[in-house]
CSV table of C-alpha atoms in Angstrom, one decimal:
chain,number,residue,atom,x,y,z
A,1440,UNK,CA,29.5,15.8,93.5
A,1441,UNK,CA,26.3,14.6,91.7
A,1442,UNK,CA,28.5,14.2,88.4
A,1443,UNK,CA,31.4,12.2,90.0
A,1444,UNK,CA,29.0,9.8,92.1
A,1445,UNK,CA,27.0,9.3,88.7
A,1446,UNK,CA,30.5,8.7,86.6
A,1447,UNK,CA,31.5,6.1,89.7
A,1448,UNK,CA,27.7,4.0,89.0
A,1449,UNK,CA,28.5,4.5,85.3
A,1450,UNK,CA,32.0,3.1,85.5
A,1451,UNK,CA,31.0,0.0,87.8
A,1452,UNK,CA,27.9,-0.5,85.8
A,1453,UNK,CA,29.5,-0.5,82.1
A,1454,UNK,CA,31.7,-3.2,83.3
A,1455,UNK,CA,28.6,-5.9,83.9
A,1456,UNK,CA,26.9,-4.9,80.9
A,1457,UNK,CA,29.9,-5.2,79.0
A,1458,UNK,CA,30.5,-9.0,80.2
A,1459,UNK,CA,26.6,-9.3,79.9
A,1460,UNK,CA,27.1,-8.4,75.9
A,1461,UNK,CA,30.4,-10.2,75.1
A,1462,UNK,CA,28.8,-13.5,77.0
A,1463,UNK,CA,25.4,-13.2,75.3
A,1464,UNK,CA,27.2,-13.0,71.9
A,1465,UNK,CA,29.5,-15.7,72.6
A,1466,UNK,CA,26.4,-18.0,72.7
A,1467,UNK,CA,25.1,-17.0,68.9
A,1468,UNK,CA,29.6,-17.7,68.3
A,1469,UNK,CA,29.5,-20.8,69.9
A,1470,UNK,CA,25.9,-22.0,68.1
A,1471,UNK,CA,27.0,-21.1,65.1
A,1472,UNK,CA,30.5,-22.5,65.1
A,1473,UNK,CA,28.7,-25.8,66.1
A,1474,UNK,CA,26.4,-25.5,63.2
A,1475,UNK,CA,29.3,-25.0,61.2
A,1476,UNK,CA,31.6,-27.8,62.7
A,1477,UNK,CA,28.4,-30.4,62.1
A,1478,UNK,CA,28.7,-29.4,57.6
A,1479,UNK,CA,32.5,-29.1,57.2
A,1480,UNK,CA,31.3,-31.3,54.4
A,1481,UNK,CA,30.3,-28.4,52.6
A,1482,UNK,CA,33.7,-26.9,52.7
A,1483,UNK,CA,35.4,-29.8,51.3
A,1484,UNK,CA,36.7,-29.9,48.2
A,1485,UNK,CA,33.4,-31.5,46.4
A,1486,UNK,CA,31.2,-29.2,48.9
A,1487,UNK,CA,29.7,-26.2,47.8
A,1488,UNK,CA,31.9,-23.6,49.4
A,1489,UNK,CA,34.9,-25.6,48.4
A,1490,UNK,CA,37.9,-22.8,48.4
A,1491,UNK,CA,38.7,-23.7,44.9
A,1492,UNK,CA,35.3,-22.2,43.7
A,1493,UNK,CA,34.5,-20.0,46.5
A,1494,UNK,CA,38.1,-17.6,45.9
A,1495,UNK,CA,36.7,-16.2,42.9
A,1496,UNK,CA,34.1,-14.2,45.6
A,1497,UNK,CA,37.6,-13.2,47.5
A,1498,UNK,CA,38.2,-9.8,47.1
A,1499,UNK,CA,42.1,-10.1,47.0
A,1500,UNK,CA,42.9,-11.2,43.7
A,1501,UNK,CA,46.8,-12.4,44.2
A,1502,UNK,CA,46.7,-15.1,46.3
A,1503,UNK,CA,47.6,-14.7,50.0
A,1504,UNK,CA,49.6,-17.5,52.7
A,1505,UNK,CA,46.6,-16.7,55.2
A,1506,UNK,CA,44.3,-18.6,52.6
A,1507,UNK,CA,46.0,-21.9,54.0
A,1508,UNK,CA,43.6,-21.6,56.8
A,1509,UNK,CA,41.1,-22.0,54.5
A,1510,UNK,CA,41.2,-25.1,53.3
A,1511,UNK,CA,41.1,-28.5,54.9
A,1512,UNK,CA,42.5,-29.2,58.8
A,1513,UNK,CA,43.5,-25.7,58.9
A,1514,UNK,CA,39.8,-24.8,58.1
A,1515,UNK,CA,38.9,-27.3,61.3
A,1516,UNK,CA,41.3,-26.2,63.6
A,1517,UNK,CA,40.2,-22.3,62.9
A,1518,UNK,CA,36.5,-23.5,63.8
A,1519,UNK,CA,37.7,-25.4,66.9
A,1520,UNK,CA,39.8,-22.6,68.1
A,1521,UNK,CA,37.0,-20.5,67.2
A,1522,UNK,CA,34.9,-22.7,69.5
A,1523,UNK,CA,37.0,-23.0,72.2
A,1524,UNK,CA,37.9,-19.1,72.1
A,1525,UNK,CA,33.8,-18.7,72.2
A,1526,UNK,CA,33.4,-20.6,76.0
A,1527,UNK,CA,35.9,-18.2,77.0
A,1528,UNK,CA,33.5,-15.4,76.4
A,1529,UNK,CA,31.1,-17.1,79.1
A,1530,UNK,CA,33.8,-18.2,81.1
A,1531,UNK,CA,36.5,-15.2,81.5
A,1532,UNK,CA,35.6,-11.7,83.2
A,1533,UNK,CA,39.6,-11.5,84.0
A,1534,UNK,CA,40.9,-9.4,80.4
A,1535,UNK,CA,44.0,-11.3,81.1
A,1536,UNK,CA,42.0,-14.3,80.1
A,1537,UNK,CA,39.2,-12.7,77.9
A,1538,UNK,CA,41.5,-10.6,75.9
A,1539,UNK,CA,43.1,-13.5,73.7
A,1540,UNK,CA,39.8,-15.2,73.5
A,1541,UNK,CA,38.0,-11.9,72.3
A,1542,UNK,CA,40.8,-11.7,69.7
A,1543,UNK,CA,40.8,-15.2,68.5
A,1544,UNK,CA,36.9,-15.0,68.3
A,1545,UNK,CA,36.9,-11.4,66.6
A,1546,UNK,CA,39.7,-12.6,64.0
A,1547,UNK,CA,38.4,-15.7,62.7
A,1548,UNK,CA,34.8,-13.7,62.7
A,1549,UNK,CA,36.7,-12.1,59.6
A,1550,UNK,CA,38.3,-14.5,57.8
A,1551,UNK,CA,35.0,-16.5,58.2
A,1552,UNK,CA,33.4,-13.1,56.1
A,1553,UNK,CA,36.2,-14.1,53.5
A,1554,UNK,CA,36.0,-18.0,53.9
A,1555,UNK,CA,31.8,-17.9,53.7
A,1556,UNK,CA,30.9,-14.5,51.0
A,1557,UNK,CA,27.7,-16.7,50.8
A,1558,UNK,CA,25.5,-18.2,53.2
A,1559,UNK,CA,26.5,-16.0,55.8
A,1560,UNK,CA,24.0,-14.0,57.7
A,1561,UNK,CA,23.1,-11.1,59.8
A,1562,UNK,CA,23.2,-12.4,62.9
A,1563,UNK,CA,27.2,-13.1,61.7
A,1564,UNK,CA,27.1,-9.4,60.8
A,1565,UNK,CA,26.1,-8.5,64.2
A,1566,UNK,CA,28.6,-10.8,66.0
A,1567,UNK,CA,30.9,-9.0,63.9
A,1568,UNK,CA,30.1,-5.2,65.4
A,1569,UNK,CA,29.9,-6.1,68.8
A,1570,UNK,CA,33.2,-8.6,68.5
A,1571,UNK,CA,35.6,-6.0,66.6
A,1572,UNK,CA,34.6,-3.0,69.1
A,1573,UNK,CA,35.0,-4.8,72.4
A,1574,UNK,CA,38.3,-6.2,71.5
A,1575,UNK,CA,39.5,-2.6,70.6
A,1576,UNK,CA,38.1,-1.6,74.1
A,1577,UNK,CA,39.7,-4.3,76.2
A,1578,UNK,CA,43.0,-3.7,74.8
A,1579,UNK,CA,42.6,0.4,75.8
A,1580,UNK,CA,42.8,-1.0,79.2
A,1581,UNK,CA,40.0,1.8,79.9
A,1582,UNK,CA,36.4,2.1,81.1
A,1583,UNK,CA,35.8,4.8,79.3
A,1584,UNK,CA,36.7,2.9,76.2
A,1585,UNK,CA,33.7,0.3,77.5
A,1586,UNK,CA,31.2,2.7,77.7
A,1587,UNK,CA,31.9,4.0,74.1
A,1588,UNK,CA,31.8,0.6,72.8
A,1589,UNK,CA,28.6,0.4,74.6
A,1590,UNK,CA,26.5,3.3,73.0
A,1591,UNK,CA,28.3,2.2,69.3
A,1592,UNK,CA,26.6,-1.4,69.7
A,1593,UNK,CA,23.1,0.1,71.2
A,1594,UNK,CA,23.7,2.5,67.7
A,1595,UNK,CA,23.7,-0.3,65.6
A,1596,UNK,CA,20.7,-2.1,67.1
A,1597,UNK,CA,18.8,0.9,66.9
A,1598,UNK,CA,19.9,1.4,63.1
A,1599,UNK,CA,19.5,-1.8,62.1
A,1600,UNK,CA,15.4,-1.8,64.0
A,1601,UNK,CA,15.0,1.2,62.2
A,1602,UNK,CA,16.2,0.5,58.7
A,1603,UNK,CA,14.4,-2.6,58.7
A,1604,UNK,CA,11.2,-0.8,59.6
A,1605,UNK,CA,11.7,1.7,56.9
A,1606,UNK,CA,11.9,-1.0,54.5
A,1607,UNK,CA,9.1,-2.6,55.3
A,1608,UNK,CA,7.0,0.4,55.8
A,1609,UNK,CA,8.1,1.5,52.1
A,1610,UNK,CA,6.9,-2.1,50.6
A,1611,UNK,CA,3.4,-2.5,49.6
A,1612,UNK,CA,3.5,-6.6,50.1
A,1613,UNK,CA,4.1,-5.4,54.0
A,1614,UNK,CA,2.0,-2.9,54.2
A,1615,UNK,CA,-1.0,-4.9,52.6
A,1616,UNK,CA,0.0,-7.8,55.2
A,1617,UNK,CA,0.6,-10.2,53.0
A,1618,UNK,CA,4.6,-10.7,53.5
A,1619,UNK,CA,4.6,-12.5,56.7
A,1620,UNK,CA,1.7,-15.7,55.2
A,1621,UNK,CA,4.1,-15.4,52.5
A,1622,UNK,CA,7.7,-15.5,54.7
A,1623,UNK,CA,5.9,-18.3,57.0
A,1624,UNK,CA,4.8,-20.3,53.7
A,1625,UNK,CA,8.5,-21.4,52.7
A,1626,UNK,CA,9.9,-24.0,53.6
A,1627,UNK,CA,13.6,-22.3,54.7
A,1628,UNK,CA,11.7,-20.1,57.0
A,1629,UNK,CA,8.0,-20.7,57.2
A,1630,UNK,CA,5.8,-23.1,60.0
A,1631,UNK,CA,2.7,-24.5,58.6
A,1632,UNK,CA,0.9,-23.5,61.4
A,1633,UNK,CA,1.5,-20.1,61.2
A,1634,UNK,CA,1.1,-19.5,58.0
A,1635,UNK,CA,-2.3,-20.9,57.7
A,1636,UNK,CA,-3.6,-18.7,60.3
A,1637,UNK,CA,-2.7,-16.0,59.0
A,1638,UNK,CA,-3.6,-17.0,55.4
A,1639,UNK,CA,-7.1,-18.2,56.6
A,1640,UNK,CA,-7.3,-14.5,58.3
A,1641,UNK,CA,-6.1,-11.3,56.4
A,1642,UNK,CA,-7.2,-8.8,59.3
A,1643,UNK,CA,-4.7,-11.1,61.8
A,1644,UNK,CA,-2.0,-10.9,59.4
A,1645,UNK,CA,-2.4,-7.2,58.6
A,1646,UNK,CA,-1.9,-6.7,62.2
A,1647,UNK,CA,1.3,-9.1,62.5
A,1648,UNK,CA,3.0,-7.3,59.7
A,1649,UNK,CA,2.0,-3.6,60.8
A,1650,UNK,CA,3.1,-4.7,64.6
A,1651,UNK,CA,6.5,-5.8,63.0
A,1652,UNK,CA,7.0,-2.6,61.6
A,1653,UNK,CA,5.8,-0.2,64.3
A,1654,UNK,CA,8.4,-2.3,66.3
A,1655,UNK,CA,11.3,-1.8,64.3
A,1656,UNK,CA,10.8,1.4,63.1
A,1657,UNK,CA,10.1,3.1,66.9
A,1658,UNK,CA,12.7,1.2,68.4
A,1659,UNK,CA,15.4,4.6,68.7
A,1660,UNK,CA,12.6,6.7,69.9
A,1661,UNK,CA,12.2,4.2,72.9
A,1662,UNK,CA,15.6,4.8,73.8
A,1663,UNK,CA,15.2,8.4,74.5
A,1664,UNK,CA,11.9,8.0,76.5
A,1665,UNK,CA,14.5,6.6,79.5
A,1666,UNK,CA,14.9,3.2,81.0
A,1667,UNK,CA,10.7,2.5,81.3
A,1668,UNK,CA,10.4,2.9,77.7
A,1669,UNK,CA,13.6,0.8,76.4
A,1670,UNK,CA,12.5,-1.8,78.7
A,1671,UNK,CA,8.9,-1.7,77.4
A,1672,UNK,CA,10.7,-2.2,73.4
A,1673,UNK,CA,12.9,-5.1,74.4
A,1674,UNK,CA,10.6,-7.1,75.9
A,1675,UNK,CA,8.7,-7.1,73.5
A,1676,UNK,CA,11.8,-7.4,71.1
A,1677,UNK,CA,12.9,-10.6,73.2
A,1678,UNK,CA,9.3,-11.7,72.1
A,1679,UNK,CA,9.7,-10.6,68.7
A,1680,UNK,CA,13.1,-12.4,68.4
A,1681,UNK,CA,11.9,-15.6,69.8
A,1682,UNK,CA,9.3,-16.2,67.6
A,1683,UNK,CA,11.9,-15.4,64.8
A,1684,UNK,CA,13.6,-18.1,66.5
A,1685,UNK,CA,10.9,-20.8,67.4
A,1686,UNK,CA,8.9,-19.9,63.4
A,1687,UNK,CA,11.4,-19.4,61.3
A,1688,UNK,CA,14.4,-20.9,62.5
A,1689,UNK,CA,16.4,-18.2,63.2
A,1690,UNK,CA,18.4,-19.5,66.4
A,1691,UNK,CA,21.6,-17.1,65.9
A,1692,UNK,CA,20.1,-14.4,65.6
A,1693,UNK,CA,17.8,-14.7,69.1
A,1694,UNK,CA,21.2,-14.2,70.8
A,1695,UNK,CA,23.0,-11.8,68.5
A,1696,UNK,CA,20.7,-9.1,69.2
A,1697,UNK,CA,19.5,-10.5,72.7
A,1698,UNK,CA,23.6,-9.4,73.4
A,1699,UNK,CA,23.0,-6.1,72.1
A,1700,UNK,CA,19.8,-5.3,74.4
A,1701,UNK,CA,22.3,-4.8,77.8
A,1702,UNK,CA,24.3,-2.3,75.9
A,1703,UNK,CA,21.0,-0.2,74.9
A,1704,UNK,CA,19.7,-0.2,78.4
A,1705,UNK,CA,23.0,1.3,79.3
A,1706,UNK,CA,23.2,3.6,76.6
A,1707,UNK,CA,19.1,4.6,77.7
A,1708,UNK,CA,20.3,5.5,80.9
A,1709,UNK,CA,23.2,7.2,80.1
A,1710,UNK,CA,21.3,9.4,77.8
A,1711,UNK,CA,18.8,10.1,79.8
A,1712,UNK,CA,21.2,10.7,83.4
A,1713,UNK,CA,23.2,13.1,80.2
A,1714,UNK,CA,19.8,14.8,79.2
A,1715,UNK,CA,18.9,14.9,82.9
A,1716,UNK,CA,21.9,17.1,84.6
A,1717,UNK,CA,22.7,19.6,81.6
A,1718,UNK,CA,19.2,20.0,81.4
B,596,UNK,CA,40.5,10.6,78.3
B,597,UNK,CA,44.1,8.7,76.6
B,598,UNK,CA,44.5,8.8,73.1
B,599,UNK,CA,43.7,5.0,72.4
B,600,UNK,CA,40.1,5.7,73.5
B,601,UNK,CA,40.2,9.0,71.9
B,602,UNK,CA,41.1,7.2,68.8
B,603,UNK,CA,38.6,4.4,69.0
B,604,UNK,CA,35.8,7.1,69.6
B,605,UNK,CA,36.9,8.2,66.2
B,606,UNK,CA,37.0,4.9,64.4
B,607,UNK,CA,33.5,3.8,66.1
B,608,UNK,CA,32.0,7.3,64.8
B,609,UNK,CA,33.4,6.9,61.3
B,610,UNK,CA,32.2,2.9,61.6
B,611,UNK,CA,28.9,4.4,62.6
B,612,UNK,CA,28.5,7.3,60.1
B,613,UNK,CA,29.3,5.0,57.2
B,614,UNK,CA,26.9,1.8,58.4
B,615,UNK,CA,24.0,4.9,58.0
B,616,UNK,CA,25.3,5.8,54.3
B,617,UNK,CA,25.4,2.1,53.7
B,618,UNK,CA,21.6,1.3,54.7
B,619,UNK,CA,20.6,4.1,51.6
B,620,UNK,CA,21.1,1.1,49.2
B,621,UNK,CA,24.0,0.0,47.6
B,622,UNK,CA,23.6,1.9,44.2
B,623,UNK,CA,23.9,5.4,45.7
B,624,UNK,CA,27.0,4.7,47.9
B,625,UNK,CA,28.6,2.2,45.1
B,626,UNK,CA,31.9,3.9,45.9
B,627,UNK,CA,31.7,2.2,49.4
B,628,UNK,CA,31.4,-1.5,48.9
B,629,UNK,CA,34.7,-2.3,47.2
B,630,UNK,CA,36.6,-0.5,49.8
B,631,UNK,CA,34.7,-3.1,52.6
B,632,UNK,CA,36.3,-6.4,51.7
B,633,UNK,CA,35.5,-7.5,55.0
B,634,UNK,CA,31.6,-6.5,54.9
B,635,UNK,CA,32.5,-4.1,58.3
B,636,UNK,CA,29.6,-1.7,56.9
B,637,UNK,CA,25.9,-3.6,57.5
B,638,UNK,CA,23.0,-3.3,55.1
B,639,UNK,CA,19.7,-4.1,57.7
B,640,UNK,CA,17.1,-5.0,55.4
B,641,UNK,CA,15.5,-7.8,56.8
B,642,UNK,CA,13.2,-9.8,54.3
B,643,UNK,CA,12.0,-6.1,52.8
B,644,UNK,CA,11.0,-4.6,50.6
B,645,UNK,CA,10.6,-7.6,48.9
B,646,UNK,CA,10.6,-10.8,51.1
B,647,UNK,CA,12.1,-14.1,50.0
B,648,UNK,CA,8.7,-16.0,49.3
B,649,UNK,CA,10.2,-18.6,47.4
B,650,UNK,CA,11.9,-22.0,48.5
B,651,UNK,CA,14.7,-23.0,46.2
B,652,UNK,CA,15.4,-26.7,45.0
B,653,UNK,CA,18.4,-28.0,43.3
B,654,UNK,CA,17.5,-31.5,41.2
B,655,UNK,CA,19.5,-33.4,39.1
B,656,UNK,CA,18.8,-36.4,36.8
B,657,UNK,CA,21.2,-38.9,35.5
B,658,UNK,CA,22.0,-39.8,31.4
B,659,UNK,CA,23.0,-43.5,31.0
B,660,UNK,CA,22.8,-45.0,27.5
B,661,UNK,CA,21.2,-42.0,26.1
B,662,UNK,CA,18.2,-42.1,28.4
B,663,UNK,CA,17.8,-39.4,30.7
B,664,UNK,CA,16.5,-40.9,34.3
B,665,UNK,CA,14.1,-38.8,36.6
B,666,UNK,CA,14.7,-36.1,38.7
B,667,UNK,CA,15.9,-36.7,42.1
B,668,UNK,CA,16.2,-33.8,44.9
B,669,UNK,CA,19.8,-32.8,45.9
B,670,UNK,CA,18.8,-30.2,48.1
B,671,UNK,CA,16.9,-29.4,50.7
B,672,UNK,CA,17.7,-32.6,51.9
B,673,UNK,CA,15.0,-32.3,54.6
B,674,UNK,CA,12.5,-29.9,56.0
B,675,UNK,CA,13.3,-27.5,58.7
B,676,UNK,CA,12.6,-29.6,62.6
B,677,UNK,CA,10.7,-28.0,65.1
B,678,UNK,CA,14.4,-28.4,67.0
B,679,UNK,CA,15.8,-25.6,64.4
B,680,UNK,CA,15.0,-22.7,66.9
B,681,UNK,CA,17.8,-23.8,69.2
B,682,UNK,CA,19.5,-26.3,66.6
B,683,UNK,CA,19.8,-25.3,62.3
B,684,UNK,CA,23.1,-26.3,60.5
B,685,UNK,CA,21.0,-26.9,57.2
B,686,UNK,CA,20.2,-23.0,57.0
B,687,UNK,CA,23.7,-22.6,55.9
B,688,UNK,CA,23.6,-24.8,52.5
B,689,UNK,CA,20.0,-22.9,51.8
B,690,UNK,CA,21.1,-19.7,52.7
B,691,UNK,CA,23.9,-20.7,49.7
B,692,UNK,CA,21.3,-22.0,47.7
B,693,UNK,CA,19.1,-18.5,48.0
B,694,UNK,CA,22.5,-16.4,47.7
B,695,UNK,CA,23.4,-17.8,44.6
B,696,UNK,CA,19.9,-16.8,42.9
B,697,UNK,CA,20.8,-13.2,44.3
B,698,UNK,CA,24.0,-13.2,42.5
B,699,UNK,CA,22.4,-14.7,39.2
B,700,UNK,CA,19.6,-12.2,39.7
B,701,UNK,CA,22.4,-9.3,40.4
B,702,UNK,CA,24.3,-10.2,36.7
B,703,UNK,CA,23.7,-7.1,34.0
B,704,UNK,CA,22.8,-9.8,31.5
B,705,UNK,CA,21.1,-12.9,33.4
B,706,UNK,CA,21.1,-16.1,32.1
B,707,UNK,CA,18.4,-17.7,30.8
B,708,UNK,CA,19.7,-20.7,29.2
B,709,UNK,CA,22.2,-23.3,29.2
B,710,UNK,CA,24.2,-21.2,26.7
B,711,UNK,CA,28.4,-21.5,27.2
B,712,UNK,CA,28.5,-18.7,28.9
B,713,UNK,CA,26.7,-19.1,32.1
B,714,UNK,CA,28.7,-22.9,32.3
B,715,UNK,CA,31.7,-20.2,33.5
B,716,UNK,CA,29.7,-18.4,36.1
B,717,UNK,CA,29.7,-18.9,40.3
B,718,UNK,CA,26.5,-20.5,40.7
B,719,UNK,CA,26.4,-22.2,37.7
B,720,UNK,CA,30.0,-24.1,39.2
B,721,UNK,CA,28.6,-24.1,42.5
B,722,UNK,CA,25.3,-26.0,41.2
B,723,UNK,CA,27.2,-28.3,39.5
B,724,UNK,CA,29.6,-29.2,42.5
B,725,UNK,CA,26.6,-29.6,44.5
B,726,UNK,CA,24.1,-31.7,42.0
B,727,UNK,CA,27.8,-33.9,41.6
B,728,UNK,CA,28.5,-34.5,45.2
B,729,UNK,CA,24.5,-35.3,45.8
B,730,UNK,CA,25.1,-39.1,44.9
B,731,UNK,CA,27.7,-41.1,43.5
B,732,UNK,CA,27.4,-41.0,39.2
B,733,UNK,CA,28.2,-44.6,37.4
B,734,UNK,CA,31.1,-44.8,35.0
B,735,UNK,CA,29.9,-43.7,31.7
B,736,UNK,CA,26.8,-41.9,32.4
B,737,UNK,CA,26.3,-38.0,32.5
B,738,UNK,CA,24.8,-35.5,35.1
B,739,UNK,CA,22.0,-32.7,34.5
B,740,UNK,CA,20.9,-30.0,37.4
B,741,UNK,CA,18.2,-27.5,37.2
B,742,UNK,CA,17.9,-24.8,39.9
B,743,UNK,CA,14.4,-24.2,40.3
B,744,UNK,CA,12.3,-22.4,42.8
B,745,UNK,CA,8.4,-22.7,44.3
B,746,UNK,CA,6.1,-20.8,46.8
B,747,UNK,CA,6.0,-23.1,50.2
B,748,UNK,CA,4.0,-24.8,52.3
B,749,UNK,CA,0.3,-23.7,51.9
B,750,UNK,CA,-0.2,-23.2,48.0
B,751,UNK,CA,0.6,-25.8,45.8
B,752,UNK,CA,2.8,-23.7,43.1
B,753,UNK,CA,4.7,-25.6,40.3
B,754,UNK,CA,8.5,-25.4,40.4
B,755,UNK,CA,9.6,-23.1,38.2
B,756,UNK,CA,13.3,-23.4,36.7
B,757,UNK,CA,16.2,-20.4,37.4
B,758,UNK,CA,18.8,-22.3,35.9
B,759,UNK,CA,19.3,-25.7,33.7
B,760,UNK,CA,22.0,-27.0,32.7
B,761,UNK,CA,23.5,-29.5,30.1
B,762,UNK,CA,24.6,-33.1,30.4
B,763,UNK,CA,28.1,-33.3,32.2
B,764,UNK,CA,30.2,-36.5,32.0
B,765,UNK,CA,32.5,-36.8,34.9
């Protein structure tokens, strides 16, 4: 009885997280898009990622007819569908509705990967695994196909935390805390405020960078310490990513993984109700 | 359980199993990047090891009557405003700028020097498209870039050149 109440709350719950994702990504979709829409300039034919240069990154080497929507009006009118598609992700709970949008959104997600093989970034590669996956699960017509989708996305935050920890716990500019004065000292991603702090103070910024990678490379073992613990980690990653945001500049990415942190909450619970009755 | 979810359990693990080979850097699992035109498999290194501690400038200068005039900035066009945490369409044309010294840095042979060869590359092309569209160039008179890059905001570093290229006549 126990197992079948639990599997109705898990059922009924999966379903708001899952709108709580799609809609939180939409935001970092709809941002971007914008950001995109405001330097079509670039995509002209005298921009930087004009086509004409820009193919020889494509990894098809005949040419295709989708490559028409690369180029031009086409180009604008895949950005404004993709923009309009996006709202729907806020908008729609009906899959009647958010269906087509998720497609449209997921879709031009990848022949944005082909149209941008530079300049794109990982808060695009996130949009990507959360985008791809739901669509799959709202044409399964299936909760259970939600719930999978869920734990896959809170696997993919936790593996992205965790390899970027590693990779900063294996660098010696990190570990010595100078990388973050160093990050915050460009231009691209740096705030002069910031970075003279922690210049004028190598104790603060050995702390910074050692709290960055204690963050990221705990963040899976949170999971399994049940929903206390995984709330505890995101707070302090909504923290984390909002100074990303507010320092350096990196807007998209706030709500990239913001959309991911529903979906590990879930997953934390899940495991833990799992762990809980076989064991 | 139906067999589309069955099925899409499946795909997710594989997705999933392959993202982990993926992160144990790109030289080990070689064998997995061509078969990923669509960049499906992450790599989550965030600014490590190494970070990017370097801001890179494109400049370009102007030949006219066989005097070369002084270097003007093509890009950044402007520094980064406090409204870029909600707000930062300009991250895209540096995020170019700083792919393009990757892919430079990536070549087995990189080059140094304005020799032929490197006129043929991506960046080289891509450089030259940008430094071109940067300001209009009068009849007659021929275009130089140099890609160059300097530490940010606190120290005062020199800019050091990547790439420079010859004269081009329109």
């Amino acid at each position: 009885l126990n197992d079948l109440r639990y599997l109705q709350i898990t059922l009924a719950s999966s379903d708001v997280v899952f709108g709580l994702v799609v809609g939180l990504c939409g935001m970092s979709v709809i941002i971007r898009t914008f950001e995109l829409l405001a330097r079509t300039t670039l995509f002209a034919p005298h921009g930087c990622l004009s086509w004409q240069l820009i193919r020889e990154l494509c990894p098809f080497e005949e040419r295709h007819s989708f490559e028409l929507l690369f180029v031009g009006r086409w180009f604008h009118s895949v950005l404004i569908m993709r923009l309009v598609a996006s709202c729907g992700l806020l908008l729609f709970a009906r899959p009647s509705l958010l269906v087509p949008c998720m497609m449209v959104v997921a879709l031009s997600s990848l022949l944005l990967t082909l149209r941008m093989p530079v300049g794109q970034d990982g808060s695009d590669q996130m949009n990507i695994l959360i985008l791809i996956p739901a669509t799959l699960a709202l044409l399964c017509h299936n909760e259970l196909a939600k719930i999978a989708v869920l734990i896959f996305i809170a696997a993919q935050a936790s593996l992205a935390y965790s390899t970027s920890g590693a990779a900063k716990l294996i660098s010696p500019v990190w570990r010595s805390g100078q990388a973050l004065p160093q990050i915050l000292s460009t231009l691209s991603y740096g705030n002069r405020f910031a970075a003279r702090a922690l210049s004028s103070s190598p104790a603060l910024s050995r702390v910074a960078c050692w709290s960055v990678i204690l963050f990221e490379i705990s963040f899976p073992f949170w999971l399994l310490a049940g929903p206390r613990g995984s709330l505890g980690i995101l707070t302090v990653g909504v923290v984390f990513h909002l100074s990303c945001a507010i320092l350096m500049g990196l807007n998209c990415f706030f709500w990239s993984f913001l959309a991911t942190y529903p979906a590990i909450i879930f997953t934390s619970v899940y495991i833990g109700r799992v762990l809980h009755l076989h064991g | 359980v139906t067999l589309c979810v069955a099925s899409l359990v499946f795909i997710l693990t594989i997705w999933l199993l392959l993202s982990v080979l993926n992160q144990f850097g790109r030289s080990r699992f070689r064998g997995l990047r061509p078969a990923d035109p669509l960049q499906l498999l992450p790599l989550w290194t965030f600014f490590a090891p190494n970070p990017g501690v370097h801001d890179y400038y494109l400049l370009y200068r102007d030949k006219s009557d066989g005097e070369p005039g002084t270097w003007q900035l093509a890009q950044p066009t402007q520094s980064r405003r406090w409204t870029s945490c909600l707000w930062n369409p300009d991250k895209v044309q540096n995020k170019v700028l700083s792919d393009l010294v990757q892919i430079l840095a990536g070549y087995h042979d990189p080059p140094k020097d304005h020799g032929p060869a490197v006129m043929l590359t991506l960046p080289y092309l891509i450089c030259l498209t940008m430094a071109i569209s940067a300001a209009p160039l009068s009849p007659g008179a021929f275009r130089q870039f140099v890609l160059a890059r300097k530490r940010g905001l606190v120290t005062t570093d020199e800019l050091l050149p990547i790439l420079i290229s010859d004269f081009h006549h329109i």
